[in-house]
PDB file of N, H, CA, C and O in Angstrom:
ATOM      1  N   UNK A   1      53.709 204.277  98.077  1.00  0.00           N
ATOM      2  CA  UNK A   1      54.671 203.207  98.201  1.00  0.00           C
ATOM      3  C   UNK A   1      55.634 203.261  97.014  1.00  0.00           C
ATOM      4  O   UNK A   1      55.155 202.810  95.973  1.00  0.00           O
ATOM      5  N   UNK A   2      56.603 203.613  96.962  1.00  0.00           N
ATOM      6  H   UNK A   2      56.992 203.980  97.807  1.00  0.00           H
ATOM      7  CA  UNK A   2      57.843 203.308  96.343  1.00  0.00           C
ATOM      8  C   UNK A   2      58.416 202.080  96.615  1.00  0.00           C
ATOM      9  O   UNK A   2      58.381 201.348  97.605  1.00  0.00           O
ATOM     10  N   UNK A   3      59.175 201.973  95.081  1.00  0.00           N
ATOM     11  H   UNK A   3      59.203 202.567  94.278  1.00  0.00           H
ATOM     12  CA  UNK A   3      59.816 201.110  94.660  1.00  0.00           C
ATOM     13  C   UNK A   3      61.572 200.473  95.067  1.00  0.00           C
ATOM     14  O   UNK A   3      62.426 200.656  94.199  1.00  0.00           O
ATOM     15  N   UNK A   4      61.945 199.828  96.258  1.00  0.00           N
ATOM     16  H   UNK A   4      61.252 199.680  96.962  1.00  0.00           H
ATOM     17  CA  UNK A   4      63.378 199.861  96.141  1.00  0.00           C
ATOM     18  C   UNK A   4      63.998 198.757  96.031  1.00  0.00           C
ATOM     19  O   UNK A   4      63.351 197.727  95.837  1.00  0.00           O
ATOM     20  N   UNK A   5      65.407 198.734  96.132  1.00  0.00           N
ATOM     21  H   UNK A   5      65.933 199.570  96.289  1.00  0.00           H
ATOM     22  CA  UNK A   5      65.844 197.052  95.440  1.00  0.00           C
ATOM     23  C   UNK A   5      66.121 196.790  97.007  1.00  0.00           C
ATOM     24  O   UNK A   5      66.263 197.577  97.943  1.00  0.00           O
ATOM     25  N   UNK A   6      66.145 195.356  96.934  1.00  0.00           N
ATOM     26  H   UNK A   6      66.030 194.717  96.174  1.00  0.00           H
ATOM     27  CA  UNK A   6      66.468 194.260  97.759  1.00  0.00           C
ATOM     28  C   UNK A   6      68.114 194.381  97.753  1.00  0.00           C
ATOM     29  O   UNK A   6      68.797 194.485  96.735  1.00  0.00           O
ATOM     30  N   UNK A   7      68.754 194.334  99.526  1.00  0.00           N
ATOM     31  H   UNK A   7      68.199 194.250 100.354  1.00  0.00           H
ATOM     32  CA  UNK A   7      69.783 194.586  99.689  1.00  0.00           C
ATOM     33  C   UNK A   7      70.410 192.653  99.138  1.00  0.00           C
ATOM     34  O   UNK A   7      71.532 192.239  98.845  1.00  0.00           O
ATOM     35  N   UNK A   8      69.693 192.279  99.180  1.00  0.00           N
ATOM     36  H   UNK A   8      68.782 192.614  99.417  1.00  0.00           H
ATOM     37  CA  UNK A   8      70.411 190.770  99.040  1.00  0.00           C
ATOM     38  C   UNK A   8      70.615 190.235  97.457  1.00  0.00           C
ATOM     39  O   UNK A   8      71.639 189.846  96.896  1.00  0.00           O
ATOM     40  N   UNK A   9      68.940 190.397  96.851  1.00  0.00           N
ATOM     41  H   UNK A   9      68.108 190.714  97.307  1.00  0.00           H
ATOM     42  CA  UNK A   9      69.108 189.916  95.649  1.00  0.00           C
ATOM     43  C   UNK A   9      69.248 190.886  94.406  1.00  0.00           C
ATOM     44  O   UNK A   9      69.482 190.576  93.238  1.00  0.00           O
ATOM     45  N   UNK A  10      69.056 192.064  94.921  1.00  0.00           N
ATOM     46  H   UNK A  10      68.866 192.316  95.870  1.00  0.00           H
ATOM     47  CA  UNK A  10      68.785 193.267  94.054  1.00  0.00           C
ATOM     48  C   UNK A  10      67.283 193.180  93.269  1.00  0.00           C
ATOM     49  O   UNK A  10      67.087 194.342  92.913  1.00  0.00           O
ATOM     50  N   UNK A  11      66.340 192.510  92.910  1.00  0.00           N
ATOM     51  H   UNK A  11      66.499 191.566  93.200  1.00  0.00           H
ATOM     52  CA  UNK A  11      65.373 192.973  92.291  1.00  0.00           C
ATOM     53  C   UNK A  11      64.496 193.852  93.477  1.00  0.00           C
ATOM     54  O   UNK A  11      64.467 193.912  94.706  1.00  0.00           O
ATOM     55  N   UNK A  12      63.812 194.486  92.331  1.00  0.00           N
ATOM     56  H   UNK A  12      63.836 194.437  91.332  1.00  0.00           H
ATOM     57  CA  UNK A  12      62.463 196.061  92.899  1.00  0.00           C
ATOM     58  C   UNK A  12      61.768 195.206  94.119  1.00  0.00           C
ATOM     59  O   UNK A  12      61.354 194.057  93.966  1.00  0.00           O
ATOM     60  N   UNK A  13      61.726 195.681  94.921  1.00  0.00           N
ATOM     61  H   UNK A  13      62.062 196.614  95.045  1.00  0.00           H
ATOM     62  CA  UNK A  13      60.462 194.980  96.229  1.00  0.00           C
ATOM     63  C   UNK A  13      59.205 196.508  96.360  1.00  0.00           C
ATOM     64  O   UNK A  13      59.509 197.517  95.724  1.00  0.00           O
ATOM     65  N   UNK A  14      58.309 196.510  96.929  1.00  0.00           N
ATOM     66  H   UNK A  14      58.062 195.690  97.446  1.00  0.00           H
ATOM     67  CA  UNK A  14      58.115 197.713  97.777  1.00  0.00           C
ATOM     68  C   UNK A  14      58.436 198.044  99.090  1.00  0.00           C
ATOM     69  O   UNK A  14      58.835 197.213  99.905  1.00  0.00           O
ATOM     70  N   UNK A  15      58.288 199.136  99.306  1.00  0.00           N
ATOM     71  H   UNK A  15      57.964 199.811  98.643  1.00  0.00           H
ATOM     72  CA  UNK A  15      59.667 199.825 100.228  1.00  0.00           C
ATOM     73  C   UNK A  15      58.579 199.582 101.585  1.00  0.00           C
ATOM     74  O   UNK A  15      58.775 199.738 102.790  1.00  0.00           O
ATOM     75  N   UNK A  16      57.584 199.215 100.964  1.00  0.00           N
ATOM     76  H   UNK A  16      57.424 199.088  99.985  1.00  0.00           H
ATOM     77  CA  UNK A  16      56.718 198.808 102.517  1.00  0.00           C
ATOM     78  C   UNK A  16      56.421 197.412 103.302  1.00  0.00           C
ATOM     79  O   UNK A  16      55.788 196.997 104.273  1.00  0.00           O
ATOM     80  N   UNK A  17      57.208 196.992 102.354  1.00  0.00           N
ATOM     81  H   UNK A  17      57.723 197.330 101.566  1.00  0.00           H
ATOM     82  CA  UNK A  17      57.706 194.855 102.354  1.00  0.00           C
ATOM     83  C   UNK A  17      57.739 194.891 103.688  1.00  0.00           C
ATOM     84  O   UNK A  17      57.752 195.959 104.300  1.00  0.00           O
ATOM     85  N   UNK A  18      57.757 193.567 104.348  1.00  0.00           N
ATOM     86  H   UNK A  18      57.746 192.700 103.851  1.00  0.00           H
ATOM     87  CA  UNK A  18      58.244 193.612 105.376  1.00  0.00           C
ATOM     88  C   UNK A  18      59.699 192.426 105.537  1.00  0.00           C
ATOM     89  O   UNK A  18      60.447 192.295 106.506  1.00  0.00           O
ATOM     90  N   UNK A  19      59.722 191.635 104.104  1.00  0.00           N
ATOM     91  H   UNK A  19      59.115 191.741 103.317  1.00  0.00           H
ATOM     92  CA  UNK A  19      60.885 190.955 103.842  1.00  0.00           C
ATOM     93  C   UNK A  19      60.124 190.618 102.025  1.00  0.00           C
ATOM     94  O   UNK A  19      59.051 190.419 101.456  1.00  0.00           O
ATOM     95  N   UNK A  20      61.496 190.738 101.788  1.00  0.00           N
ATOM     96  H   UNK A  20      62.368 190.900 102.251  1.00  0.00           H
ATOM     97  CA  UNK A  20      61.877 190.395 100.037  1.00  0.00           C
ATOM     98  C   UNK A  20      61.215 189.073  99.754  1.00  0.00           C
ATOM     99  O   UNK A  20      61.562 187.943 100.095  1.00  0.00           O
ATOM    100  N   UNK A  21      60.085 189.514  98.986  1.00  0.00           N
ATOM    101  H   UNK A  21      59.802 190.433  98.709  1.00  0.00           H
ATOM    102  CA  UNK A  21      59.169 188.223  98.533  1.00  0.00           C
ATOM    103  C   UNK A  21      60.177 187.076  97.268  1.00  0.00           C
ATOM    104  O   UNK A  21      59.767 185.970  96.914  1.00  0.00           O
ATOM    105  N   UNK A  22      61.250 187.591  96.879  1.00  0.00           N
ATOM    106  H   UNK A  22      61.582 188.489  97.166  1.00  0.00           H
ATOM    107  CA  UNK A  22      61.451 186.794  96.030  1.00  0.00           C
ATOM    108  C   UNK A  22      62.963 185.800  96.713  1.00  0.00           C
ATOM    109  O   UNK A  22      63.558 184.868  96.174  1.00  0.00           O
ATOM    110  N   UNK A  23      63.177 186.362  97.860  1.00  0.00           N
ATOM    111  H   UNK A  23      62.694 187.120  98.299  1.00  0.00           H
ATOM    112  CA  UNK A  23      64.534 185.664  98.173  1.00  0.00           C
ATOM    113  C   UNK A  23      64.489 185.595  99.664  1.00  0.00           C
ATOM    114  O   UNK A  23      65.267 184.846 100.254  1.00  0.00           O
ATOM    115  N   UNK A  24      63.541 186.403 100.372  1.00  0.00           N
ATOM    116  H   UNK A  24      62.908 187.012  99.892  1.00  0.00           H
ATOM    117  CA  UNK A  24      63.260 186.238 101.882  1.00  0.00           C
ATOM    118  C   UNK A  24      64.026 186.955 102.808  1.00  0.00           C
ATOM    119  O   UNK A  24      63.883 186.783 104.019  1.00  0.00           O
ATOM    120  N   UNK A  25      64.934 187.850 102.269  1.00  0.00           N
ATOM    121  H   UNK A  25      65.051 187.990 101.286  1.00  0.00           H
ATOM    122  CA  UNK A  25      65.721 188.596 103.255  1.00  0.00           C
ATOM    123  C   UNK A  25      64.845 190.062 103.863  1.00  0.00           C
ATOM    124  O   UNK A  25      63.957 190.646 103.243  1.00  0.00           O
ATOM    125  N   UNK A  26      65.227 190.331 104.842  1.00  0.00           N
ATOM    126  H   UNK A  26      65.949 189.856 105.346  1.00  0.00           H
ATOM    127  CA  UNK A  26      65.099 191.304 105.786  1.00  0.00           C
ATOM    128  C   UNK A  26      65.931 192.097 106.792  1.00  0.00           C
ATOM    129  O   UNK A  26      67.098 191.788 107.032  1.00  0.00           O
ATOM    130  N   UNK A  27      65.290 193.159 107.397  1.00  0.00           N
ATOM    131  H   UNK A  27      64.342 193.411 107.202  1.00  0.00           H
ATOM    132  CA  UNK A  27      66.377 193.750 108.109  1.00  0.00           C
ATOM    133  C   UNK A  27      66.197 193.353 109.452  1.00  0.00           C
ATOM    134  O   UNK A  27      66.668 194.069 110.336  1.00  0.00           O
ATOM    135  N   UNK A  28      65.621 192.380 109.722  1.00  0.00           N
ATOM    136  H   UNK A  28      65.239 191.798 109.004  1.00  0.00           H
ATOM    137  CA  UNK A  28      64.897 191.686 110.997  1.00  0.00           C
ATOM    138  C   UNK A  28      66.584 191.050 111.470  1.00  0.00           C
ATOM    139  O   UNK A  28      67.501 191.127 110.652  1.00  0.00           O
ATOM    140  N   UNK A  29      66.787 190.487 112.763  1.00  0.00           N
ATOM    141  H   UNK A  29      66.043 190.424 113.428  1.00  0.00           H
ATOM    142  CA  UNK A  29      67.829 189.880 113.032  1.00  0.00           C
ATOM    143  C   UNK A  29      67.508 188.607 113.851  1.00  0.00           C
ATOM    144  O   UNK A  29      66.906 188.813 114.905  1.00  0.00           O
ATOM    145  N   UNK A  30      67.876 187.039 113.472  1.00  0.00           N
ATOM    146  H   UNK A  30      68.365 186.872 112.616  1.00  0.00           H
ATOM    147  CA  UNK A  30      67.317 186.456 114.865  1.00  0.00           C
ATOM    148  C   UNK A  30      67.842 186.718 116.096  1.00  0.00           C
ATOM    149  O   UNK A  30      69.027 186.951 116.332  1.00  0.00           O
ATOM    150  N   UNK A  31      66.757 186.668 117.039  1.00  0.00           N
ATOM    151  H   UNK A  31      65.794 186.478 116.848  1.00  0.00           H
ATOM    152  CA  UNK A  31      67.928 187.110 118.234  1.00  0.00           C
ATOM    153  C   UNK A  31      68.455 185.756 118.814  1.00  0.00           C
ATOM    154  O   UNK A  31      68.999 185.839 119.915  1.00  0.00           O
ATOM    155  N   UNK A  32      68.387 184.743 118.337  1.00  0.00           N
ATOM    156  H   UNK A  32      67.946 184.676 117.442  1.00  0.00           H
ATOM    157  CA  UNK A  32      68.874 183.823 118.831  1.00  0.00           C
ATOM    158  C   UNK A  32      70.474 183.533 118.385  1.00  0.00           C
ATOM    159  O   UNK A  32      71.483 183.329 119.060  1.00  0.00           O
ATOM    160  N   UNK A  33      70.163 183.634 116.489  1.00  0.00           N
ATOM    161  H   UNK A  33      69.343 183.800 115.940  1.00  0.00           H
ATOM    162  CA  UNK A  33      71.765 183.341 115.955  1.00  0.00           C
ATOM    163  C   UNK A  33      72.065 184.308 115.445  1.00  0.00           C
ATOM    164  O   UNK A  33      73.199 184.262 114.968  1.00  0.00           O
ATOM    165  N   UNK A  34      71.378 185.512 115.274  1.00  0.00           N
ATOM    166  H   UNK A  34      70.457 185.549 115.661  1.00  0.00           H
ATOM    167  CA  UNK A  34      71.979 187.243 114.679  1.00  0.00           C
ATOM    168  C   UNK A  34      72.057 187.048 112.671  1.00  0.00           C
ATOM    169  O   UNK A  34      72.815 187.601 111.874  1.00  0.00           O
ATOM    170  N   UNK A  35      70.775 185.902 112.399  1.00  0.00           N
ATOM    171  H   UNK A  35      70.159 185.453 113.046  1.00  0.00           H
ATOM    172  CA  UNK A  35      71.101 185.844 111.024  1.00  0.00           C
ATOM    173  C   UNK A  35      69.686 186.558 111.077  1.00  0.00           C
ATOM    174  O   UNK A  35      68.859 186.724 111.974  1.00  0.00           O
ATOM    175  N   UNK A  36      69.783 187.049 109.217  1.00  0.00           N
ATOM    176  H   UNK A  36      70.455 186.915 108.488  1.00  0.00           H
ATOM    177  CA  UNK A  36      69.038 187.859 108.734  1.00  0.00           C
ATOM    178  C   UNK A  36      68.179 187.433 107.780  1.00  0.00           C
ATOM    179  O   UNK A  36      67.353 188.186 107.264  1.00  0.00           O
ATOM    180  N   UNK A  37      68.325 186.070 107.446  1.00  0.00           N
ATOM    181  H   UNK A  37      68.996 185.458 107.865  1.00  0.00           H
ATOM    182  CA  UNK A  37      67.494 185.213 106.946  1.00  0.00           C
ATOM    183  C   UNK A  37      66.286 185.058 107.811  1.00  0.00           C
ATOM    184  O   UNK A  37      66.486 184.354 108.800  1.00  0.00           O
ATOM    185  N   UNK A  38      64.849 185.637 107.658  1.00  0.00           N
ATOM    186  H   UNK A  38      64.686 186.210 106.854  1.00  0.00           H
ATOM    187  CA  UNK A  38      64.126 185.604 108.903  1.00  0.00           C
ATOM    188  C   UNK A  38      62.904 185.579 107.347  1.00  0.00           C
ATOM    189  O   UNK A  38      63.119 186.145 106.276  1.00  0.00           O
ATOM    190  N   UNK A  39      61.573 184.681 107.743  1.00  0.00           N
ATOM    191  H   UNK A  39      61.398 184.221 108.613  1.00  0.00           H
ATOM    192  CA  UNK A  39      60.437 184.846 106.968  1.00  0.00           C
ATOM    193  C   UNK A  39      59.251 185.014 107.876  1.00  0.00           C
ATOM    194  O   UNK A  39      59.260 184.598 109.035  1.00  0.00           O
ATOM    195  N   UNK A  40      58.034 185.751 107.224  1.00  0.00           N
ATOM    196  H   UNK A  40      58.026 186.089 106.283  1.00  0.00           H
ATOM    197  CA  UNK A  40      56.982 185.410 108.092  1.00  0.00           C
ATOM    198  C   UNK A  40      56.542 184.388 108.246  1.00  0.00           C
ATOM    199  O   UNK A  40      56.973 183.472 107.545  1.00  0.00           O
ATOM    200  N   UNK A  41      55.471 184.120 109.259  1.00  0.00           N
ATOM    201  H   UNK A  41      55.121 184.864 109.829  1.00  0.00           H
ATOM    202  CA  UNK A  41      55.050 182.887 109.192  1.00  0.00           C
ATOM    203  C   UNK A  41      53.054 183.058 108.595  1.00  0.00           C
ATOM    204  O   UNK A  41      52.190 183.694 109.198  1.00  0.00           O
ATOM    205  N   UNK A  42      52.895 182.346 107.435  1.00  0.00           N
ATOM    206  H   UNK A  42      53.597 181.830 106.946  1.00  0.00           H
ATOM    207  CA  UNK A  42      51.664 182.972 106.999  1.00  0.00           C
ATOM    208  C   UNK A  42      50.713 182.392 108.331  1.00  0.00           C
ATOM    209  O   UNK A  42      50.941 181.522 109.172  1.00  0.00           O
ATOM    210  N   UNK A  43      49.402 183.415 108.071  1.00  0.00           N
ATOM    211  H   UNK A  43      49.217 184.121 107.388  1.00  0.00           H
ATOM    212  CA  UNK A  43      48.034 182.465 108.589  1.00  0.00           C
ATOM    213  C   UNK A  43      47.812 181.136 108.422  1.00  0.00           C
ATOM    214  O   UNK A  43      47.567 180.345 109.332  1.00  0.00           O
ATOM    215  N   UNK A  44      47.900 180.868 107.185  1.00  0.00           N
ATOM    216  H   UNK A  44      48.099 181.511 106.446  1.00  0.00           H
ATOM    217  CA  UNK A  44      47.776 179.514 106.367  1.00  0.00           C
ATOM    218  C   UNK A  44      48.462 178.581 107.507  1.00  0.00           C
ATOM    219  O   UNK A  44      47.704 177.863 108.158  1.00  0.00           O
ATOM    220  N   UNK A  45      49.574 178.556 107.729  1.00  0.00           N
ATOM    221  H   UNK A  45      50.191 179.139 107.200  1.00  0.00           H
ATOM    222  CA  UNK A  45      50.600 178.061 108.436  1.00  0.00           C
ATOM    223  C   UNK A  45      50.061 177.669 109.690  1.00  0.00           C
ATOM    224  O   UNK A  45      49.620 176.633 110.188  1.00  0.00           O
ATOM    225  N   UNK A  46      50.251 178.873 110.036  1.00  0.00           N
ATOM    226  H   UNK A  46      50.609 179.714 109.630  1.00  0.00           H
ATOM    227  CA  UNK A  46      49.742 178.625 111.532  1.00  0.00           C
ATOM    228  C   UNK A  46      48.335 178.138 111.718  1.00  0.00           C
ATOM    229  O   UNK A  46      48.265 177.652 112.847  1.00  0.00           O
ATOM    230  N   UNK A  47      47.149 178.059 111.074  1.00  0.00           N
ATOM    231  H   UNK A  47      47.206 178.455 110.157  1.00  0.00           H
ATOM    232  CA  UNK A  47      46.269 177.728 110.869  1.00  0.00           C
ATOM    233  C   UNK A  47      46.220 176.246 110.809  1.00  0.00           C
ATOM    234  O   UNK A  47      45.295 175.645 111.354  1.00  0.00           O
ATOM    235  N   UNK A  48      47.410 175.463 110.012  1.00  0.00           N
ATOM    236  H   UNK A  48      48.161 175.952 109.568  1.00  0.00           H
ATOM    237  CA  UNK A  48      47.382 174.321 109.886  1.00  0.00           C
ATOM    238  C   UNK A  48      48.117 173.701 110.825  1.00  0.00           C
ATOM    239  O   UNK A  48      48.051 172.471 110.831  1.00  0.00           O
ATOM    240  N   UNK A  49      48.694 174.146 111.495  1.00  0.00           N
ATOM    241  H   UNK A  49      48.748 175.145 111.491  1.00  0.00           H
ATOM    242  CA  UNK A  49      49.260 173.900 112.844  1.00  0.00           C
ATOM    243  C   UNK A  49      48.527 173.556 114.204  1.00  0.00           C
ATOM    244  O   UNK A  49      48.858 172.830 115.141  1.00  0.00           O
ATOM    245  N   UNK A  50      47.483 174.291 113.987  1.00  0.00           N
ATOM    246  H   UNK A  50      47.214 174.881 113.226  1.00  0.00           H
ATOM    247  CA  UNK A  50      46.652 174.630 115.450  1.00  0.00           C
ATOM    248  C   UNK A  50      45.849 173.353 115.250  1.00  0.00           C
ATOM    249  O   UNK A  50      45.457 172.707 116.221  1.00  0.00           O
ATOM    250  N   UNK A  51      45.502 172.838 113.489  1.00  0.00           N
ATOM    251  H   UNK A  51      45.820 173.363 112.700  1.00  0.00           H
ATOM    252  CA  UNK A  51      44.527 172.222 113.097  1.00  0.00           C
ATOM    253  C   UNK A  51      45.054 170.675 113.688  1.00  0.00           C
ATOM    254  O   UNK A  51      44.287 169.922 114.288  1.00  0.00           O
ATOM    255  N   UNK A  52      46.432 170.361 113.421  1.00  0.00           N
ATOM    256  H   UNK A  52      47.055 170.972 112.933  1.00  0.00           H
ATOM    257  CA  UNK A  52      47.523 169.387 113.442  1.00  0.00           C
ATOM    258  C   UNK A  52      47.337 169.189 114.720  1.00  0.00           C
ATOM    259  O   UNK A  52      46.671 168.254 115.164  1.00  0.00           O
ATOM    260  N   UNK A  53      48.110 170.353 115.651  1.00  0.00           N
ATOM    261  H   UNK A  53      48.652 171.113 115.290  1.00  0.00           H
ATOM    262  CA  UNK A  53      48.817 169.938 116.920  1.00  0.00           C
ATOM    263  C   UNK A  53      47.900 170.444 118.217  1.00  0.00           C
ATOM    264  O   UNK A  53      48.149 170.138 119.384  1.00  0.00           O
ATOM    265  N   UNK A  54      46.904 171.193 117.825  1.00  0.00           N
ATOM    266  H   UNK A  54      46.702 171.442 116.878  1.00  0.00           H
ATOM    267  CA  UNK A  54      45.955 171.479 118.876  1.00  0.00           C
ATOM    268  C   UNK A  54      47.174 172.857 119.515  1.00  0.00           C
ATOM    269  O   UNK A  54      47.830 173.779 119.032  1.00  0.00           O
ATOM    270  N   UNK A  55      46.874 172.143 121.076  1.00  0.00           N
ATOM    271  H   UNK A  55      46.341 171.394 121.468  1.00  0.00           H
ATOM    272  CA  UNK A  55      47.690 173.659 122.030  1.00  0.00           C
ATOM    273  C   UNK A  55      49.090 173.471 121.914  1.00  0.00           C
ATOM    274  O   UNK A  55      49.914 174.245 122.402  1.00  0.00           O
ATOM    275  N   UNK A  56      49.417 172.252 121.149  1.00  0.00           N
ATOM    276  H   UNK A  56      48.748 171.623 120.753  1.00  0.00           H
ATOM    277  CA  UNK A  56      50.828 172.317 121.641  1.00  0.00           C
ATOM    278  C   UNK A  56      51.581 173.171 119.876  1.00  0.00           C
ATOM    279  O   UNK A  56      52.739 172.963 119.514  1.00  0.00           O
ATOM    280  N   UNK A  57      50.656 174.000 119.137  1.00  0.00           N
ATOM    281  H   UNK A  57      49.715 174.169 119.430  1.00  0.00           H
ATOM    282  CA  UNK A  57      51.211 174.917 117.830  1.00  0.00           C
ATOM    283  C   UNK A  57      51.134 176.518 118.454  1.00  0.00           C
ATOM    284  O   UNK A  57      50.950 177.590 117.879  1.00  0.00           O
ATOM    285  N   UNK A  58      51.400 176.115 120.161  1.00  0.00           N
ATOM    286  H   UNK A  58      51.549 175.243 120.628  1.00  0.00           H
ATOM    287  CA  UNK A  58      51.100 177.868 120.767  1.00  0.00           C
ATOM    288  C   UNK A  58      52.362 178.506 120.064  1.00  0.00           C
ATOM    289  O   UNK A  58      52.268 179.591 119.491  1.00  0.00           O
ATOM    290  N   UNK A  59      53.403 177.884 120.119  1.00  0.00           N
ATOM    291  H   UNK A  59      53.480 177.002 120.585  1.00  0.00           H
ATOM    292  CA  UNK A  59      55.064 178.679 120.142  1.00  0.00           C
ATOM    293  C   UNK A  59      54.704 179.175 118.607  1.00  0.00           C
ATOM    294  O   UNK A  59      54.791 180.384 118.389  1.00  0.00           O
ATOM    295  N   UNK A  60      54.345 178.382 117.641  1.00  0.00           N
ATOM    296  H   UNK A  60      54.275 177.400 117.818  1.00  0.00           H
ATOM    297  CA  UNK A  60      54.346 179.076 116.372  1.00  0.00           C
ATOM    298  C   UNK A  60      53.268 179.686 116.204  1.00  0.00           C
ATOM    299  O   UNK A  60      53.476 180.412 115.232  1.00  0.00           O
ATOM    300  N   UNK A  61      51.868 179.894 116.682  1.00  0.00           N
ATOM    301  H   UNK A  61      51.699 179.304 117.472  1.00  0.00           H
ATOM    302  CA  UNK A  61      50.605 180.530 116.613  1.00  0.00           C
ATOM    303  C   UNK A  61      50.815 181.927 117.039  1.00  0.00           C
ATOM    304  O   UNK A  61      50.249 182.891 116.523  1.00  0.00           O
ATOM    305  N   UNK A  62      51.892 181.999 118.275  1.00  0.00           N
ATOM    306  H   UNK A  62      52.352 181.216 118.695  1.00  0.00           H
ATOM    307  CA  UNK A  62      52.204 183.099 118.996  1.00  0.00           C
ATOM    308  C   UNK A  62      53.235 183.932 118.469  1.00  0.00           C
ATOM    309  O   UNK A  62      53.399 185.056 118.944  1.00  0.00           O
ATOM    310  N   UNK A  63      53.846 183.565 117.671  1.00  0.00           N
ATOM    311  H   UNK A  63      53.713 182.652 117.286  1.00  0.00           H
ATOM    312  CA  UNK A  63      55.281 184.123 116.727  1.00  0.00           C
ATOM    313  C   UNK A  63      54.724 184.434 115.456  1.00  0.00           C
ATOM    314  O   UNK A  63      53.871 183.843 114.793  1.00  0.00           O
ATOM    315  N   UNK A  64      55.554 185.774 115.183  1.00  0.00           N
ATOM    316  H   UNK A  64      56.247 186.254 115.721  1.00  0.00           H
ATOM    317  CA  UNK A  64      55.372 186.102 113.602  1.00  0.00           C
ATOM    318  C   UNK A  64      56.314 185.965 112.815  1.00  0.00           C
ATOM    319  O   UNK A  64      56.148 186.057 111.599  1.00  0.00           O
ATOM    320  N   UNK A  65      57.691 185.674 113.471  1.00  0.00           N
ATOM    321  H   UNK A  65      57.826 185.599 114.459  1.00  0.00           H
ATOM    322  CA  UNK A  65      59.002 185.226 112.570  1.00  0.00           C
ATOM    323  C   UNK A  65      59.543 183.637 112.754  1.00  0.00           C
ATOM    324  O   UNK A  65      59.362 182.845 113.679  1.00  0.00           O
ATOM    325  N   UNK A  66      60.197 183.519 111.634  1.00  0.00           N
ATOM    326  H   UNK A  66      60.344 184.162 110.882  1.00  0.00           H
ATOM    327  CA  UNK A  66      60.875 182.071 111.922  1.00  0.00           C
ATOM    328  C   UNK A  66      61.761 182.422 110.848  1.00  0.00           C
ATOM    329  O   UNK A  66      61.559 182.718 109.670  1.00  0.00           O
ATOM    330  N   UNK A  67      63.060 182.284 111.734  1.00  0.00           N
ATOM    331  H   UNK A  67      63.224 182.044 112.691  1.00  0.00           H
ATOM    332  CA  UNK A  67      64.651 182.250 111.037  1.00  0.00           C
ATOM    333  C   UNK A  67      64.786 180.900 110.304  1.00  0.00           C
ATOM    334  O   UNK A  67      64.571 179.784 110.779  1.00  0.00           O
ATOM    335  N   UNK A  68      65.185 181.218 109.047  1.00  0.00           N
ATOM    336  H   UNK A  68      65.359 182.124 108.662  1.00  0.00           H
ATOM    337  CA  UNK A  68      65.382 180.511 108.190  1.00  0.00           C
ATOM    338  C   UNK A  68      66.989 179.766 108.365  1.00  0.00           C
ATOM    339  O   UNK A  68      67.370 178.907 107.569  1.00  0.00           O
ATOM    340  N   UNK A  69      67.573 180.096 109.164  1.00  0.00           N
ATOM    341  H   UNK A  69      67.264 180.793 109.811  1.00  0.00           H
ATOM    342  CA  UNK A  69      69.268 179.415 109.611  1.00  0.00           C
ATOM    343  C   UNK A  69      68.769 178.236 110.797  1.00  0.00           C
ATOM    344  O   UNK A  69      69.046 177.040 110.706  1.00  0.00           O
ATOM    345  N   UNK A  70      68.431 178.500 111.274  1.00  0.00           N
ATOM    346  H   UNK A  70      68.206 179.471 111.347  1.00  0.00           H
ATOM    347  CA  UNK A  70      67.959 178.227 113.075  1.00  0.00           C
ATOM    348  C   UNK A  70      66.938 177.662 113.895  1.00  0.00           C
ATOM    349  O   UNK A  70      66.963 176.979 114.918  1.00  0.00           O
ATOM    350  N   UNK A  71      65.700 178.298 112.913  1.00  0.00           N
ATOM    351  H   UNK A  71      65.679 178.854 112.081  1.00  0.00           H
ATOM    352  CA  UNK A  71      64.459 177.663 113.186  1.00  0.00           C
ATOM    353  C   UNK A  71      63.551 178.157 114.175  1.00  0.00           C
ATOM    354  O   UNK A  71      62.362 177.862 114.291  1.00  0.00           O
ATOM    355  N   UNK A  72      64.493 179.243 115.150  1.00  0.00           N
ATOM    356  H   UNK A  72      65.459 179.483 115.056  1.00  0.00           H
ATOM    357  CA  UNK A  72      63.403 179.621 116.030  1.00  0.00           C
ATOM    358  C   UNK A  72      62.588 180.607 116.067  1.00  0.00           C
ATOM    359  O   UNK A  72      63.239 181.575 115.674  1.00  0.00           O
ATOM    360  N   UNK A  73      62.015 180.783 116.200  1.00  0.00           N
ATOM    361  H   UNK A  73      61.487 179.997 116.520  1.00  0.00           H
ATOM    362  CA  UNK A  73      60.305 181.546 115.994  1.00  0.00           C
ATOM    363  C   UNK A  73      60.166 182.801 117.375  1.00  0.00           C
ATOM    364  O   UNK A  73      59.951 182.685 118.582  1.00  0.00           O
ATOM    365  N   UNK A  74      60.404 183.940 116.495  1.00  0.00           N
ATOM    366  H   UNK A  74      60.579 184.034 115.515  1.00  0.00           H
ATOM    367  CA  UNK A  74      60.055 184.856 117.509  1.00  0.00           C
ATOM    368  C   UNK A  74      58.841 186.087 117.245  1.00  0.00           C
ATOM    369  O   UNK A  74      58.554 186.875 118.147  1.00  0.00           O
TER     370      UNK A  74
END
């Protein structure tokens, strides 16, 4: 794993990131609004969701992204 910079903020990430831990960007796109602001959604998360809302935390249990512009979860 090499070392490369973040197209957004410029500090080192690893090149095996799957989005920039320090600023959240990625090369992911939403397909809803075409922004690139996209984060994962942890276990933790969804975990406390399922705990919260029962069946109705399927849409976010079932998604691994959520656009940070937009909100929707793909």
């Amino acid at each position: 794993m090499a070392l490369i910079r973040c197209k957004e903020c410029g500090k080192q990430i690893s090149s095996s990131a799957e989005s920039c831990p320090n600023c959240g960007y990625t090369e992911l796109k939403c397909p809803k609004c075409g922004s690139n602001k996209v984060k994962v959604i942890s276990g933790a998360s969804k975990a406390m969701s399922v705990a919260l809302w029962g069946a109705f935390a399927a849409n976010k249990v079932m998604s691994k992204y959520q656009c940070k512009t937009c909100g929707h979860k793909f």
